PDB file of C-alpha atoms in Angstrom:
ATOM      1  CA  UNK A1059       0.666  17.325   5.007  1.00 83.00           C
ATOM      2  CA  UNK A1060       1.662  16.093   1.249  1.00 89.00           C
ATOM      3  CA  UNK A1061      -1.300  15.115  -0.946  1.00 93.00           C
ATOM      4  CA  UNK A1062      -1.492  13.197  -3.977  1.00 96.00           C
ATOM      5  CA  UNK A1063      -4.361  14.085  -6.036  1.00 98.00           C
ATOM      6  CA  UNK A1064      -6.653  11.449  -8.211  1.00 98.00           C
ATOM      7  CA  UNK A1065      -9.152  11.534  -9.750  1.00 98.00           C
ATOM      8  CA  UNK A1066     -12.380   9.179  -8.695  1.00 98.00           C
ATOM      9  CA  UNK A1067     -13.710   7.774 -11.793  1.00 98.00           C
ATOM     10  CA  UNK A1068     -12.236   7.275 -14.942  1.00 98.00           C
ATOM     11  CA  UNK A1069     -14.599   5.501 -17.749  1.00 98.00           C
ATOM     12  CA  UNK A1070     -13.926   3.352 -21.082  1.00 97.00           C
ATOM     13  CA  UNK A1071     -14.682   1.658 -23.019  1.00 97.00           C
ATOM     14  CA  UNK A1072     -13.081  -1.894 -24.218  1.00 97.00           C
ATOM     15  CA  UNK A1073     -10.002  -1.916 -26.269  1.00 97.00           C
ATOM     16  CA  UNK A1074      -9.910   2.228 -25.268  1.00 98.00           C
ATOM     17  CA  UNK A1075      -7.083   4.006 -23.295  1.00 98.00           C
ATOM     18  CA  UNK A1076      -7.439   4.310 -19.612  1.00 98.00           C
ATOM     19  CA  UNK A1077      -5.210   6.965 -18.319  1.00 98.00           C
ATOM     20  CA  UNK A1078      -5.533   7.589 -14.937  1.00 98.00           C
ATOM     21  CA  UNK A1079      -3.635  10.719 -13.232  1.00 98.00           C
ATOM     22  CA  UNK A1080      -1.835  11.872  -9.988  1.00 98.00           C
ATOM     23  CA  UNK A1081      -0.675  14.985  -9.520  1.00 97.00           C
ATOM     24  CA  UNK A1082       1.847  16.152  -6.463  1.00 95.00           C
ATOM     25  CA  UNK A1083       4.473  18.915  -5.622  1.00 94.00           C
ATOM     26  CA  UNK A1084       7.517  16.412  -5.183  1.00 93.00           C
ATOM     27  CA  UNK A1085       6.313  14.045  -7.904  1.00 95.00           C
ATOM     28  CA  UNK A1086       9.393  15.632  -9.790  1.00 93.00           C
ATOM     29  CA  UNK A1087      11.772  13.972  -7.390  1.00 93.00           C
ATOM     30  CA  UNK A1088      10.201  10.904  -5.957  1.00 94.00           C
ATOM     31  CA  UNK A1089       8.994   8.128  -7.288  1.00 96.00           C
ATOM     32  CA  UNK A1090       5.566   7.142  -8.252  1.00 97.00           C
ATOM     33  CA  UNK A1091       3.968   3.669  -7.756  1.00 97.00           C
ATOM     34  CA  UNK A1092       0.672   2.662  -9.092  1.00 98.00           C
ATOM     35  CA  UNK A1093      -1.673  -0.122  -7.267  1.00 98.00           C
ATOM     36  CA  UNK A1094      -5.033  -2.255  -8.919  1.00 98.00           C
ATOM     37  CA  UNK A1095      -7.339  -3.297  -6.152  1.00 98.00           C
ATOM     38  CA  UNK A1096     -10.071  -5.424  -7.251  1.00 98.00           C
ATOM     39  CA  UNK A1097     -13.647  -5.652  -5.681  1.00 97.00           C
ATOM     40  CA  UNK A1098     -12.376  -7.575  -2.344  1.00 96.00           C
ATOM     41  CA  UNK A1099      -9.539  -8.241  -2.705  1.00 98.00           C
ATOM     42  CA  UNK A1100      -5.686  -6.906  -1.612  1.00 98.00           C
ATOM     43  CA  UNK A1101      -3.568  -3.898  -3.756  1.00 98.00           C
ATOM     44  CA  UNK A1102      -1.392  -5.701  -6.595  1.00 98.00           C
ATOM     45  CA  UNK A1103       1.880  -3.601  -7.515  1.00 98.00           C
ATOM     46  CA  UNK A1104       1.330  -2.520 -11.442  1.00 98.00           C
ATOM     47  CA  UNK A1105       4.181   0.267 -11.916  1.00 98.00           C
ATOM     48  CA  UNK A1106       6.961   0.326  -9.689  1.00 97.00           C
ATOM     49  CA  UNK A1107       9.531   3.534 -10.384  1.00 96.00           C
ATOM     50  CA  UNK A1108       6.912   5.924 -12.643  1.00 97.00           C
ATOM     51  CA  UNK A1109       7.420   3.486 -15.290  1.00 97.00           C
ATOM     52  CA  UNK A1110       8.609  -0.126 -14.606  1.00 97.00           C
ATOM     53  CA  UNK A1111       6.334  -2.964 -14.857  1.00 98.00           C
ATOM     54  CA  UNK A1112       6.657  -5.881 -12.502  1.00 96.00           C
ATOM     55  CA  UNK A1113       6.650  -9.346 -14.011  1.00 95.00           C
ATOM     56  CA  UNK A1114       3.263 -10.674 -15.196  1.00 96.00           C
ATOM     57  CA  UNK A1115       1.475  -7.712 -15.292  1.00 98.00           C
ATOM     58  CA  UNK A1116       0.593  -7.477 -19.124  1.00 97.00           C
ATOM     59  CA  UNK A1117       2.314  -5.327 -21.132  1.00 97.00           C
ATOM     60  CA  UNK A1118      -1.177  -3.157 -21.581  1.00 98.00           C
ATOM     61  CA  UNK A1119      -0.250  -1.866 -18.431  1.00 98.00           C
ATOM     62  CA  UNK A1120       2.275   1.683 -18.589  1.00 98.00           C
ATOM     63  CA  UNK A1121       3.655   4.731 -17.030  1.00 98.00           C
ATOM     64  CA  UNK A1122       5.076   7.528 -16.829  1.00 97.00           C
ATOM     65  CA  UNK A1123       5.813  11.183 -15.034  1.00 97.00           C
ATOM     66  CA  UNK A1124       6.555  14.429 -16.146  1.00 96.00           C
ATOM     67  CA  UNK A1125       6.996  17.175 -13.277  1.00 95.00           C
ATOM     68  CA  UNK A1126       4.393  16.813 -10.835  1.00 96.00           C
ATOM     69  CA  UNK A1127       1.837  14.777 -12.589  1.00 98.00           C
ATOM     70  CA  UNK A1128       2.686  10.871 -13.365  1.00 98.00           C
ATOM     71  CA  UNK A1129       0.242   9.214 -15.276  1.00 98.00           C
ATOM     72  CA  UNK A1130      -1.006   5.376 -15.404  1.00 98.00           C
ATOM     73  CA  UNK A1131      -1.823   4.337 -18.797  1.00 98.00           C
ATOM     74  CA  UNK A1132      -3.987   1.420 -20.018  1.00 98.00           C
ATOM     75  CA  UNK A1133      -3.622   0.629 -23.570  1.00 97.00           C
ATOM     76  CA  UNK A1134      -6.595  -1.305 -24.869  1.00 96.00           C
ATOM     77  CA  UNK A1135      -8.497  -1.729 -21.765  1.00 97.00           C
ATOM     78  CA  UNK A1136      -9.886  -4.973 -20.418  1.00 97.00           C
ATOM     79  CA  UNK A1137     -13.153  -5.823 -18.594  1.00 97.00           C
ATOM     80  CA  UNK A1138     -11.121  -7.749 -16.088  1.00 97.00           C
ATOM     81  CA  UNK A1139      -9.180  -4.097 -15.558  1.00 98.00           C
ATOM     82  CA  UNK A1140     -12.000  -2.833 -13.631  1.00 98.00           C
ATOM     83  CA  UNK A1141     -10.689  -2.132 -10.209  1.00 98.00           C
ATOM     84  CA  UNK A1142      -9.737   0.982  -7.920  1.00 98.00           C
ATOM     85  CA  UNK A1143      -6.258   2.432  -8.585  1.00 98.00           C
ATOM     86  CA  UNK A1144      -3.981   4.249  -6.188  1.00 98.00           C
ATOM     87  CA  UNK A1145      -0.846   5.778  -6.721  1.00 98.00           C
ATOM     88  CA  UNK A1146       1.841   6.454  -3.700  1.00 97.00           C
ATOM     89  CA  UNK A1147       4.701   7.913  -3.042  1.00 96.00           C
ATOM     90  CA  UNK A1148       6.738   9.779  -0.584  1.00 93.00           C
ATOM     91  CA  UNK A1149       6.771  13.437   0.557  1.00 87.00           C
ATOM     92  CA  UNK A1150       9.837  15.995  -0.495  1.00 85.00           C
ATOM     93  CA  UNK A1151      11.454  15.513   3.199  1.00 84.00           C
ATOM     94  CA  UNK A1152      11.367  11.500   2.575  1.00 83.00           C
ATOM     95  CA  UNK A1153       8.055  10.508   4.771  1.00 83.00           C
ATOM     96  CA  UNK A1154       7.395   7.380   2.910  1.00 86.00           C
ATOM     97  CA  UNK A1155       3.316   6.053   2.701  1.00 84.00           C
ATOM     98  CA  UNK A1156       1.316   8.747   0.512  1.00 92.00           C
ATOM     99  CA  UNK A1157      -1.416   7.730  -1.094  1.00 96.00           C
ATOM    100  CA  UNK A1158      -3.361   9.492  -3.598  1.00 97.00           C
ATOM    101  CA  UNK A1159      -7.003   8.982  -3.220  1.00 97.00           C
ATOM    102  CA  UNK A1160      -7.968   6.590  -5.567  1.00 98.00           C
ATOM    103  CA  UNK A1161      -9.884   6.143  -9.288  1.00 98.00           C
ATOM    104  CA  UNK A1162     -12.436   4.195  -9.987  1.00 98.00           C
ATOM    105  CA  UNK A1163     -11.686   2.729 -13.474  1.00 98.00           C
ATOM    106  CA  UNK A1164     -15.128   1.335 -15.051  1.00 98.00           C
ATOM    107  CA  UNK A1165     -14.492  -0.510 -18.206  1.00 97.00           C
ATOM    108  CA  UNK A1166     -17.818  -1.130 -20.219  1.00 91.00           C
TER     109      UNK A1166
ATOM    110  CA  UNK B  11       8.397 -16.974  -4.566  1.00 95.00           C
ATOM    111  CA  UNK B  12       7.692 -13.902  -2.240  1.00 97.00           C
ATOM    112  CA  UNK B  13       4.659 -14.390   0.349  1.00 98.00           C
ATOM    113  CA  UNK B  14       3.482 -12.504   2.961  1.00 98.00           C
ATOM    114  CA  UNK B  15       0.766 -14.304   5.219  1.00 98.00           C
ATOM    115  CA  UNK B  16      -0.919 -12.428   7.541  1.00 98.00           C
ATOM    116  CA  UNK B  17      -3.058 -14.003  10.761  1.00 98.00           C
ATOM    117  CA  UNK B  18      -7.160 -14.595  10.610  1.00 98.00           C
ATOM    118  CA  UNK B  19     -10.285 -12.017  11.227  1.00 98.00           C
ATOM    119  CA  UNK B  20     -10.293 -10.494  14.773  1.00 98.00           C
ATOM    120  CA  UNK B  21     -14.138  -9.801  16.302  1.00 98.00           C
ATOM    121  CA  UNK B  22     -12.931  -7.544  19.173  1.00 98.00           C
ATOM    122  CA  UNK B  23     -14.842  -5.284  22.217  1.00 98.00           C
ATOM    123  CA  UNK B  24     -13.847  -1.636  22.504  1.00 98.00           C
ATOM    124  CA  UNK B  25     -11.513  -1.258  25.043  1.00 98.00           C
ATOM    125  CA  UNK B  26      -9.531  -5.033  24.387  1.00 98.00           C
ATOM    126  CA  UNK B  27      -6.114  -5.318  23.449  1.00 98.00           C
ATOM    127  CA  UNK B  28      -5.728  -6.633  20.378  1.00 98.00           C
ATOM    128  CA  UNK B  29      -1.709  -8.241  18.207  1.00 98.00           C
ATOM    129  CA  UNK B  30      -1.921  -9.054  14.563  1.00 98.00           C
ATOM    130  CA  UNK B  31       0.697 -10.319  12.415  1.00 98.00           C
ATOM    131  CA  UNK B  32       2.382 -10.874   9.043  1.00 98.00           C
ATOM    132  CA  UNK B  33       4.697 -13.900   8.066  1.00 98.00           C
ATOM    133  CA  UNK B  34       7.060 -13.002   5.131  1.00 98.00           C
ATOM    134  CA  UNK B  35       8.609 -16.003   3.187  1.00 98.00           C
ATOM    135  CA  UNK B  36      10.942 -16.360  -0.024  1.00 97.00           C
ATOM    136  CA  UNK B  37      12.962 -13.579   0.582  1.00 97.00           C
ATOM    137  CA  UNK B  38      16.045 -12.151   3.115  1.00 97.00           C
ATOM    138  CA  UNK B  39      13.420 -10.484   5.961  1.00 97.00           C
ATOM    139  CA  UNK B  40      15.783  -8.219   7.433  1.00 97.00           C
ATOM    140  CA  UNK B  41      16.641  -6.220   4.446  1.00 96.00           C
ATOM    141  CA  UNK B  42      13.611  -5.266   3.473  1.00 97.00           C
ATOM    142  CA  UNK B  43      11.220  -2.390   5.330  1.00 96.00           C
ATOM    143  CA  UNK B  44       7.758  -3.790   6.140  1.00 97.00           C
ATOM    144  CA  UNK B  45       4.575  -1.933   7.152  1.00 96.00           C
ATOM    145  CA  UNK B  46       0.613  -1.457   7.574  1.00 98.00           C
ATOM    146  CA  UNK B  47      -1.877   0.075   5.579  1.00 98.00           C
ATOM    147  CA  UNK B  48      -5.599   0.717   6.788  1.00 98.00           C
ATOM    148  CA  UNK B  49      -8.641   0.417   4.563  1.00 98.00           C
ATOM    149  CA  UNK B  50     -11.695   1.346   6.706  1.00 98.00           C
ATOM    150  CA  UNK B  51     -15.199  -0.081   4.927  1.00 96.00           C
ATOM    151  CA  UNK B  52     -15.673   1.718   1.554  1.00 95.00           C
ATOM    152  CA  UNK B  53     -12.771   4.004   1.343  1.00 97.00           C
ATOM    153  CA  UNK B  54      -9.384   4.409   0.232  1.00 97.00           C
ATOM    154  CA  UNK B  55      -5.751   3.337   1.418  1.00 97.00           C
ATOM    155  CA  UNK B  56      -3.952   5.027   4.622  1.00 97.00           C
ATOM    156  CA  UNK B  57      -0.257   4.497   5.260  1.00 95.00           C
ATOM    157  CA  UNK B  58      -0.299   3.287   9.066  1.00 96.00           C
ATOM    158  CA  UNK B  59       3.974   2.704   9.341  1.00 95.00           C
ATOM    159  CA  UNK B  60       6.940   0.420   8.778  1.00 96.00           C
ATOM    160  CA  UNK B  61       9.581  -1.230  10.745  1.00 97.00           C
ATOM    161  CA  UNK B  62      13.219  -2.276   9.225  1.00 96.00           C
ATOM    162  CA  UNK B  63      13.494  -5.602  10.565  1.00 97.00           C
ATOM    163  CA  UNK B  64      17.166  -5.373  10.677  1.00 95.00           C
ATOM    164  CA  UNK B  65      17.298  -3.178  13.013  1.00 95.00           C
ATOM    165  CA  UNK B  66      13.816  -2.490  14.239  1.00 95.00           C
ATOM    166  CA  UNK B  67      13.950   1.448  13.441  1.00 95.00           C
ATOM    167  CA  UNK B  68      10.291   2.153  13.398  1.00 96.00           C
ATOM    168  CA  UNK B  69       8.838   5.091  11.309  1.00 94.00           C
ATOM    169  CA  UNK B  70       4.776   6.470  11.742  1.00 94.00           C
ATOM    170  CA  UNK B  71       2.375   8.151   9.947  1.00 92.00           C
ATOM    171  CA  UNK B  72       1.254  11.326  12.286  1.00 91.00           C
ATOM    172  CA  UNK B  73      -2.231  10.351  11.801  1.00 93.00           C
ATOM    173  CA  UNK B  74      -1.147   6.470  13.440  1.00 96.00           C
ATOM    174  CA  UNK B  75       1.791   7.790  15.813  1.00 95.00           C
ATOM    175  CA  UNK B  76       0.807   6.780  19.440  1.00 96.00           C
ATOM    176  CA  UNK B  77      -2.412   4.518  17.785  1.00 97.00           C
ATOM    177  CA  UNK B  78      -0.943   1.566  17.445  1.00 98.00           C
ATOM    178  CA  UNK B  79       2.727  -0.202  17.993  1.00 98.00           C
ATOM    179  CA  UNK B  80       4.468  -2.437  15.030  1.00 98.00           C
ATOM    180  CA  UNK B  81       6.787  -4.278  15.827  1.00 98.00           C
ATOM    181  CA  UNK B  82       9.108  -7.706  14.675  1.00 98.00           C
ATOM    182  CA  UNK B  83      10.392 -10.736  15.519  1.00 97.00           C
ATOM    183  CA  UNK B  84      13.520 -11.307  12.938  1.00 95.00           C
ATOM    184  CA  UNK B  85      14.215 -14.744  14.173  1.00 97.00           C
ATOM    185  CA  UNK B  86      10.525 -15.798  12.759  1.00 97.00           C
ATOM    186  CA  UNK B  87      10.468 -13.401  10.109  1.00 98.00           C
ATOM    187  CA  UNK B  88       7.107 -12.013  11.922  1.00 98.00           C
ATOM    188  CA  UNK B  89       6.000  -8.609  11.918  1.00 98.00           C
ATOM    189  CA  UNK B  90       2.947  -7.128  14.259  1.00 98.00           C
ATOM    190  CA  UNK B  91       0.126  -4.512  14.313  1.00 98.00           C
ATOM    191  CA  UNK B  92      -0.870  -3.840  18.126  1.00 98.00           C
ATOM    192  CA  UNK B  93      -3.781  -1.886  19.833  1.00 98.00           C
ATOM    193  CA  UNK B  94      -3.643  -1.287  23.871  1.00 98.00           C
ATOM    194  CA  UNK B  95      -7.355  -0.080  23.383  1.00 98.00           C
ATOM    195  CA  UNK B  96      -9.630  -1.120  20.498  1.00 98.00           C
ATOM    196  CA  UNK B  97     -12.189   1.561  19.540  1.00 98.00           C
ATOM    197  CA  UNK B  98     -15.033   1.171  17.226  1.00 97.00           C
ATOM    198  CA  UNK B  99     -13.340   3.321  14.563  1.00 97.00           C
ATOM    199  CA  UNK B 100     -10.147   1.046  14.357  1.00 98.00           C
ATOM    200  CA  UNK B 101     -12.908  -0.961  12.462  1.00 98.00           C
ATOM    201  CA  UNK B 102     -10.869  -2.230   9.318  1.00 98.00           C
ATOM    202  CA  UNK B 103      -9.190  -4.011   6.624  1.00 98.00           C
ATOM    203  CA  UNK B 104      -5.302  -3.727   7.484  1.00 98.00           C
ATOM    204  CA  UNK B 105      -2.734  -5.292   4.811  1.00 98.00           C
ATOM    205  CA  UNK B 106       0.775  -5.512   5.292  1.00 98.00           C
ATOM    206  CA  UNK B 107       3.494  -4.579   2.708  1.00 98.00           C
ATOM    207  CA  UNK B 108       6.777  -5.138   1.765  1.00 98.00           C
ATOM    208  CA  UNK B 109       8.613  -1.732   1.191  1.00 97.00           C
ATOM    209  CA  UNK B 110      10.822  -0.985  -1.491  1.00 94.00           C
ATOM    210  CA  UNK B 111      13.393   1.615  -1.154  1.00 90.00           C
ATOM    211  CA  UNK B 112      15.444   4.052  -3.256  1.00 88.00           C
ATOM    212  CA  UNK B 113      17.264   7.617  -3.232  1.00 86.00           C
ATOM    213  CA  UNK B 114      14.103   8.605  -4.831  1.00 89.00           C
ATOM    214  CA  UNK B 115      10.997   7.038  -2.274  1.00 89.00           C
ATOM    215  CA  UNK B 116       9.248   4.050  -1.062  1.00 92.00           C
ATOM    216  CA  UNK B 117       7.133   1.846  -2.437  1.00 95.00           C
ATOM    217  CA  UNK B 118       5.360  -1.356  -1.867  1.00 96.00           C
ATOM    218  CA  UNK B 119       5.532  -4.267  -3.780  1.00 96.00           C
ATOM    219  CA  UNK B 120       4.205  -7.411  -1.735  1.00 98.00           C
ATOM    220  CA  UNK B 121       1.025  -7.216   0.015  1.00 98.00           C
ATOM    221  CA  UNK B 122      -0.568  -9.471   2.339  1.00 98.00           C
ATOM    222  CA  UNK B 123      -3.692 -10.778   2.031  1.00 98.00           C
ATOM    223  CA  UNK B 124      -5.088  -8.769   4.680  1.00 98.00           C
ATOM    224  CA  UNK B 125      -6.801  -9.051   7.833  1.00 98.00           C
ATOM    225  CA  UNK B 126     -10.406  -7.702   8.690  1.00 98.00           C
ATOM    226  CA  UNK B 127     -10.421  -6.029  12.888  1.00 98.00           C
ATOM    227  CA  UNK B 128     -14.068  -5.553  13.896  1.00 98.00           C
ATOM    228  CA  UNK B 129     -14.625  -3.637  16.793  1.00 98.00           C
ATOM    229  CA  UNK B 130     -18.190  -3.949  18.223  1.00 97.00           C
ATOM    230  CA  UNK B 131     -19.841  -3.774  21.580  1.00 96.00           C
TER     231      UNK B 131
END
């Protein structure tokens, strides 16, 4: 089955980059979507299309793929930023609902 | 604005049958895919399925096919998560999710608050 690869822990410190990775065989034709789930809470939508940003997410918040690797980028990282991050997407024959594994993003 | 509301904690027996749901509001229901995701204590996400209200074509992970049933009502923009046989394992955090779709893949883009399923003798 199609895997998205993450991976678990990424570390910064505040006002550093953040970029968090996911790497997959049909990244180059299918989109990537990036999640934030915070400690208890539900996934919130960050990047929608590699590299569109859904209204009210601050602007910190980026992306963008190149072949099979799309990357979440965090520009000046925030202590409110900590939070697991998932990317998904959807396999080469159009299964939707793969989900990479997760990161861990510790901002401190 | 764009809700989904999904239906209280379950405390549940192995063996009982068990329907969950997922209200969406501020937007046309029918035109947009809808579907589960599983988050068992500590781990990550698991794509469980969608359902196209519209129509009601239903698509299913492998690892969920034959698990569970989702399902809709259209005329109360409703959609459902259902077990015929709770087992300790289905222990979990399930959100739904609005789907997004394009030439290019799915996505989600609304979740639901979630609902925790506990599954204890």
């Amino acid at each position: 089955s199609y895997e998205l690869t993450q991976p678990p822990s990424v570390s910064v410190s505040p006002g550093q980059t953040a970029r968090i990775t996911c790497s997959g065989d049909a990244l180059p034709k299918k989109y990537a979507y990036w999640y934030q789930q915070k400690s208890g809470q539900a996934p919130v939508l960050v990047i929608h299309e590699d590299n569109k940003r859904p209204s009210g997410i601050p602007e910190r918040f980026s992306g963008s793929s190149s072949g099979t690797m799309a990357t979440l980028t965090i520009s000046g990282a925030q202590v409110e930023d900590e939070a697991d991050y998932y990317c998904s997407s959807t396999d080469s024959s159009g299964n939707p609902g793969v989900f990479g594994g997760g990161t861990k993003l510790t901002v401190l | 604005e764009v809700q989904l509301v999904q239906s209280g904690a379950e405390v549940k027996k192995p063996g009982e049958s068990l329907k969950i749901s997922c209200k969406g509001s501020g937007y046309s229901f029918t035109n947009y895919w809808i579907g589960w995701v599983r988050q068992m204590p500590g781990t990550g996400l698991e794509w469980m399925g969608i359902i196209y209200p519209g129509d009601s074509n239903t698509r299913y992970s492998p690892s969920f096919q034959g698990q569970v049933t989702i399902s809709v009502d259209k005329s109360i923009s409703t959609a459902y998560l259902q077990w015929s046989s709770l087992k300790a394992s289905d222990t979990a955090m399930y959100y739904c999710a609005r789907h997004i779709y394009s030439y290019f893949g799915y996505g989600m883009d609304v979740w639901g608050q979630g609902t925790t399923v506990t599954v204890s003798s």
